[in-house]
């Protein structure tokens, strides 16, 4: 089976590396050799240097997409260019020509998976690497759990954010120092906003949710909050009360509706997913027959991603083809409507920085009760400095709109020092 | 797709239940309806009662295997009889007739998977339910991680044992009380030896190992130890030094050899698999590209097992057929030899109950050093009763044969009160 790699960056080189080094076991499992014969690259000289280590016979490097795409001797194309528009164009062209494609491109799938599903009806199209790197979660959800109604998916899908939060929690680092440490180790980009803002996790959540629910939502349709505003105060509270703070991607089904949301959350330490630390990813899935199952592993990196890409290639060699999103009838609709953010029901943690003066708590709790927030716990530490103090509340389950309104009203009061902050508490 | 269920026990009824109740989603995912049309049962009257709740049209119950097996209108047979010889005969007959089979039978596979692999070369044969119940670990290993050399598998594969050990650890129960509690809750059989003796976990380990390594070992070939002799002293030590005690099933590859072993082990609390409590199962897999990934969920029960059985049925409906053990060439041999128990290298925990008298520790450590056991830690609590005391050692990595010989020699000494006991420490 001859393959072309479109884009020879970190992951592309990882795929080459594993195909060459694990060739014998891959051939035994695939039933035939998977031979890289061409790559589409940006810089020929750099690419030549990169592949020098591998003794590749008859391997073509080209900067011209057409030159590679139009070759009839290539059986499968591996798209690792990244971005949305160019890959969309290339993959559509290939699928229309019935050429199998494997991709790791989550952004492309977050926006255009419905269109690709139609094109891939009779042509293999693998995207295991697009969610949670080396964890075979697409396969687990689409095939392993196919007998279940999926009740909930809770994922730690962004290693950068989890690394930062873990370092804040375990080493007491401030957010900006933990981010700096992540950047030094190559876990965070120079501009980290895509990761720490929750957008990367949201893309992955949308892919998982379409398999679980056949719901075609877009990133703009769902709640996305990042971890930028988590402070040492929040870490203190979490530790004191037995919580971990994680950036969670959640899909949660009720009778006729579905919540899709990405945000930081307080999670009891006893939950399995709360124990997932550092750059690792994990996805907990609740099915109506199977109960909870969890999938844990490396969510990024050249080799783990290559592991997923090549598993798709081996499936294609084995002539295994699941329906792309797990449904034979691609026109099927879930019938579920998305829950609006305002209507989300949750328990909340509230952190308020206020002047330490008479009547403040009364005013705060007054606003809360007028907006139907019922208090579950309250913490104010004895304050020696006498100037400002931080007060913490947790609420019983209440409506998000009521929480935001309360925080806005409280934020307008003179005794408030900085913008009131909330984190959802996940059960 | 018409199916027959051979054996309408707890799991058989679970499969019926899920097929009926989740019919719509299963049909959407399979691409066609999966219709149960017949069941082979032992007691007709009982079976009639059991299926009354489901409005099954044209459903045949029979106590005669031939009557069901020979029907040409049945597309897939689900074997849930249990035991080895009868299912082996029935499944062989079916596969020879090219009839697809799905089974949850781990004992059958532990002994006869090579023979079945030959028979299932061109015929779908699903056994996802045979290991770790509802966790799709067969699929993950055979397909999801197919690009990897598997370096190690560490599994908690027996829920009964894990429930007992968790209760000893968390609630301070003695072994016999924890077992009683498991029996009361239906987690342990009246005769629990198959579970707590490690045999059930060993069957499952052999299945996973043949997918990972194409090695055809039998239960008799491997080290199997149970949890029957774990005492409150061991629990005390584990808690004091930050360990969990788990019954582990381990496959571990070195250059040319493979360790396959089932035994209780001390595991550092920080490891993900050490956090798996109660009846839950989990499997950690180390692959050379992907690193560690872990799969966690319900390892038994009617509905989780039905989830796995039906996922195999849906794969068959989708015309997905992987090679049974993941290798196209069924005659392939791993070339790995099994490491003999005596040659196993490990760190060990030793528990000795001795008379509290002069020179005892000198004599013990003398024997240990003569047998090349290097001590890593030693604990003897101050002893107020003055009669007997428990002393604890941990060793650096050493050879199992040397540990057993030392314990035998120490056990012969007059100052020893009860048989010296060891638990391996897993890194």
mmCIF file of C-alpha atoms in Angstrom, chain A residues 18 21-22 25-32 134-136 139-150 211-213 272 275-277 280 288-298 303-304 306-308 310-311 314-315 317-323 326-329 332, chain B residues 18 21-22 25-32 134-136 139-150 211-213 272 275-277 280 288-298 303-304 306-308 310-311 314-315 317-323 326-329 332:
data_model
loop_
_atom_site.group_PDB
_atom_site.id
_atom_site.type_symbol
_atom_site.label_atom_id
_atom_site.label_comp_id
_atom_site.label_asym_id
_atom_site.label_seq_id
_atom_site.Cartn_x
_atom_site.Cartn_y
_atom_site.Cartn_z
ATOM 1 C CA UNK A 18 7.333 4.896 12.843
ATOM 2 C CA UNK A 21 11.223 1.680 12.336
ATOM 3 C CA UNK A 22 8.176 -0.501 13.032
ATOM 4 C CA UNK A 25 5.228 -5.424 12.954
ATOM 5 C CA UNK A 26 3.101 -2.998 10.910
ATOM 6 C CA UNK A 27 3.319 -5.278 7.869
ATOM 7 C CA UNK A 28 2.395 -8.321 9.980
ATOM 8 C CA UNK A 29 -0.663 -6.527 11.313
ATOM 9 C CA UNK A 30 -1.715 -4.778 8.112
ATOM 10 C CA UNK A 31 -1.188 -7.813 5.925
ATOM 11 C CA UNK A 32 0.870 -5.776 3.485
ATOM 12 C CA UNK A 134 -2.637 8.404 20.653
ATOM 13 C CA UNK A 135 -5.772 7.389 22.581
ATOM 14 C CA UNK A 136 -8.038 5.391 20.250
ATOM 15 C CA UNK A 139 -12.697 3.887 17.584
ATOM 16 C CA UNK A 140 -13.885 3.249 21.139
ATOM 17 C CA UNK A 141 -16.840 5.580 20.755
ATOM 18 C CA UNK A 142 -17.798 4.651 17.198
ATOM 19 C CA UNK A 143 -17.246 0.896 17.435
ATOM 20 C CA UNK A 144 -16.504 -0.262 20.984
ATOM 21 C CA UNK A 145 -19.483 1.472 22.590
ATOM 22 C CA UNK A 146 -21.825 1.283 19.593
ATOM 23 C CA UNK A 147 -24.571 -0.563 21.523
ATOM 24 C CA UNK A 148 -24.992 2.309 23.973
ATOM 25 C CA UNK A 149 -26.935 5.493 24.185
ATOM 26 C CA UNK A 150 -24.179 7.867 25.228
ATOM 27 C CA UNK A 211 -20.156 10.372 16.826
ATOM 28 C CA UNK A 212 -22.075 10.042 20.058
ATOM 29 C CA UNK A 213 -25.133 12.045 19.016
ATOM 30 C CA UNK A 272 -10.957 8.967 37.965
ATOM 31 C CA UNK A 275 -6.541 12.118 38.724
ATOM 32 C CA UNK A 276 -5.338 12.810 35.178
ATOM 33 C CA UNK A 277 -2.344 15.109 35.545
ATOM 34 C CA UNK A 280 -1.976 13.627 29.636
ATOM 35 C CA UNK A 288 -26.513 3.363 29.220
ATOM 36 C CA UNK A 289 -25.347 -0.290 29.126
ATOM 37 C CA UNK A 290 -21.678 -0.032 29.940
ATOM 38 C CA UNK A 291 -21.737 2.657 32.626
ATOM 39 C CA UNK A 292 -18.571 4.755 32.855
ATOM 40 C CA UNK A 293 -15.510 3.844 30.876
ATOM 41 C CA UNK A 294 -12.384 5.984 30.631
ATOM 42 C CA UNK A 295 -9.636 6.267 28.027
ATOM 43 C CA UNK A 296 -6.325 7.773 29.092
ATOM 44 C CA UNK A 297 -3.062 8.542 27.327
ATOM 45 C CA UNK A 298 -0.858 10.991 25.471
ATOM 46 C CA UNK A 303 4.909 9.637 18.052
ATOM 47 C CA UNK A 304 1.525 9.264 19.804
ATOM 48 C CA UNK A 306 1.723 8.918 14.432
ATOM 49 C CA UNK A 307 0.447 5.877 16.338
ATOM 50 C CA UNK A 308 -3.136 6.998 15.658
ATOM 51 C CA UNK A 310 -0.877 4.614 11.275
ATOM 52 C CA UNK A 311 -3.653 2.671 13.040
ATOM 53 C CA UNK A 314 -3.588 -0.339 8.980
ATOM 54 C CA UNK A 315 -7.399 -0.367 9.155
ATOM 55 C CA UNK A 317 -5.023 -2.036 4.569
ATOM 56 C CA UNK A 318 -7.205 -4.514 6.485
ATOM 57 C CA UNK A 319 -10.234 -3.262 4.526
ATOM 58 C CA UNK A 320 -11.913 -2.165 7.742
ATOM 59 C CA UNK A 321 -14.282 0.703 7.062
ATOM 60 C CA UNK A 322 -16.686 2.002 9.680
ATOM 61 C CA UNK A 323 -19.136 4.692 8.693
ATOM 62 C CA UNK A 326 -20.678 5.686 13.052
ATOM 63 C CA UNK A 327 -24.013 5.943 11.236
ATOM 64 C CA UNK A 328 -24.737 4.182 7.975
ATOM 65 C CA UNK A 329 -27.440 6.687 7.121
ATOM 66 C CA UNK A 332 -29.739 10.911 10.114
ATOM 67 C CA UNK B 18 -30.170 -4.223 25.165
ATOM 68 C CA UNK B 21 -34.377 -1.498 24.347
ATOM 69 C CA UNK B 22 -31.666 0.148 22.250
ATOM 70 C CA UNK B 25 -29.755 3.422 17.953
ATOM 71 C CA UNK B 26 -28.282 -0.018 17.242
ATOM 72 C CA UNK B 27 -30.031 -0.151 13.856
ATOM 73 C CA UNK B 28 -28.798 3.362 13.011
ATOM 74 C CA UNK B 29 -25.235 2.373 13.827
ATOM 75 C CA UNK B 30 -25.289 -1.143 12.351
ATOM 76 C CA UNK B 31 -27.066 -0.109 9.181
ATOM 77 C CA UNK B 32 -29.614 -2.880 9.636
ATOM 78 C CA UNK B 134 -17.534 -3.515 28.658
ATOM 79 C CA UNK B 135 -14.084 -1.990 28.068
ATOM 80 C CA UNK B 136 -13.241 -2.251 24.355
ATOM 81 C CA UNK B 139 -10.299 -3.473 19.779
ATOM 82 C CA UNK B 140 -7.916 -0.931 21.287
ATOM 83 C CA UNK B 141 -5.037 -3.393 21.308
ATOM 84 C CA UNK B 142 -5.716 -5.061 17.965
ATOM 85 C CA UNK B 143 -6.685 -1.951 15.995
ATOM 86 C CA UNK B 144 -6.134 1.254 17.969
ATOM 87 C CA UNK B 145 -2.523 0.517 18.917
ATOM 88 C CA UNK B 146 -1.617 -1.562 15.869
ATOM 89 C CA UNK B 147 1.342 0.641 14.904
ATOM 90 C CA UNK B 148 3.128 -0.083 18.188
ATOM 91 C CA UNK B 149 5.459 -2.674 19.559
ATOM 92 C CA UNK B 150 3.716 -3.434 22.835
ATOM 93 C CA UNK B 211 -2.895 -10.022 20.370
ATOM 94 C CA UNK B 212 0.092 -8.025 21.579
ATOM 95 C CA UNK B 213 2.744 -10.669 20.911
ATOM 96 C CA UNK B 272 -3.021 5.695 37.314
ATOM 97 C CA UNK B 275 -6.262 4.401 41.554
ATOM 98 C CA UNK B 276 -8.665 1.832 40.087
ATOM 99 C CA UNK B 277 -10.887 0.752 42.958
ATOM 100 C CA UNK B 280 -13.775 -1.768 38.217
ATOM 101 C CA UNK B 288 6.744 2.170 21.761
ATOM 102 C CA UNK B 289 5.118 5.076 19.885
ATOM 103 C CA UNK B 290 2.152 5.944 22.029
ATOM 104 C CA UNK B 291 3.657 5.564 25.503
ATOM 105 C CA UNK B 292 1.206 4.566 28.229
ATOM 106 C CA UNK B 293 -2.500 4.473 27.545
ATOM 107 C CA UNK B 294 -5.094 3.139 29.953
ATOM 108 C CA UNK B 295 -8.591 1.712 29.484
ATOM 109 C CA UNK B 296 -10.936 1.719 32.468
ATOM 110 C CA UNK B 297 -14.479 0.500 33.047
ATOM 111 C CA UNK B 298 -16.851 -2.204 34.218
ATOM 112 C CA UNK B 303 -25.223 -4.954 30.669
ATOM 113 C CA UNK B 304 -21.508 -4.079 30.286
ATOM 114 C CA UNK B 306 -23.871 -7.147 26.527
ATOM 115 C CA UNK B 307 -22.405 -3.813 25.401
ATOM 116 C CA UNK B 308 -19.265 -5.636 24.222
ATOM 117 C CA UNK B 310 -23.406 -6.210 20.676
ATOM 118 C CA UNK B 311 -20.480 -4.042 19.553
ATOM 119 C CA UNK B 314 -22.595 -4.270 14.961
ATOM 120 C CA UNK B 315 -19.082 -4.705 13.556
ATOM 121 C CA UNK B 317 -23.296 -5.954 10.376
ATOM 122 C CA UNK B 318 -20.929 -3.181 9.246
ATOM 123 C CA UNK B 319 -18.776 -5.815 7.506
ATOM 124 C CA UNK B 320 -15.809 -4.892 9.693
ATOM 125 C CA UNK B 321 -13.515 -7.860 10.098
ATOM 126 C CA UNK B 322 -10.113 -7.564 11.702
ATOM 127 C CA UNK B 323 -7.863 -10.607 11.759
ATOM 128 C CA UNK B 326 -4.612 -8.882 14.689
ATOM 129 C CA UNK B 327 -2.257 -10.699 12.319
ATOM 130 C CA UNK B 328 -3.162 -11.498 8.727
ATOM 131 C CA UNK B 329 -0.669 -14.355 8.670
ATOM 132 C CA UNK B 332 3.218 -16.042 12.413
#
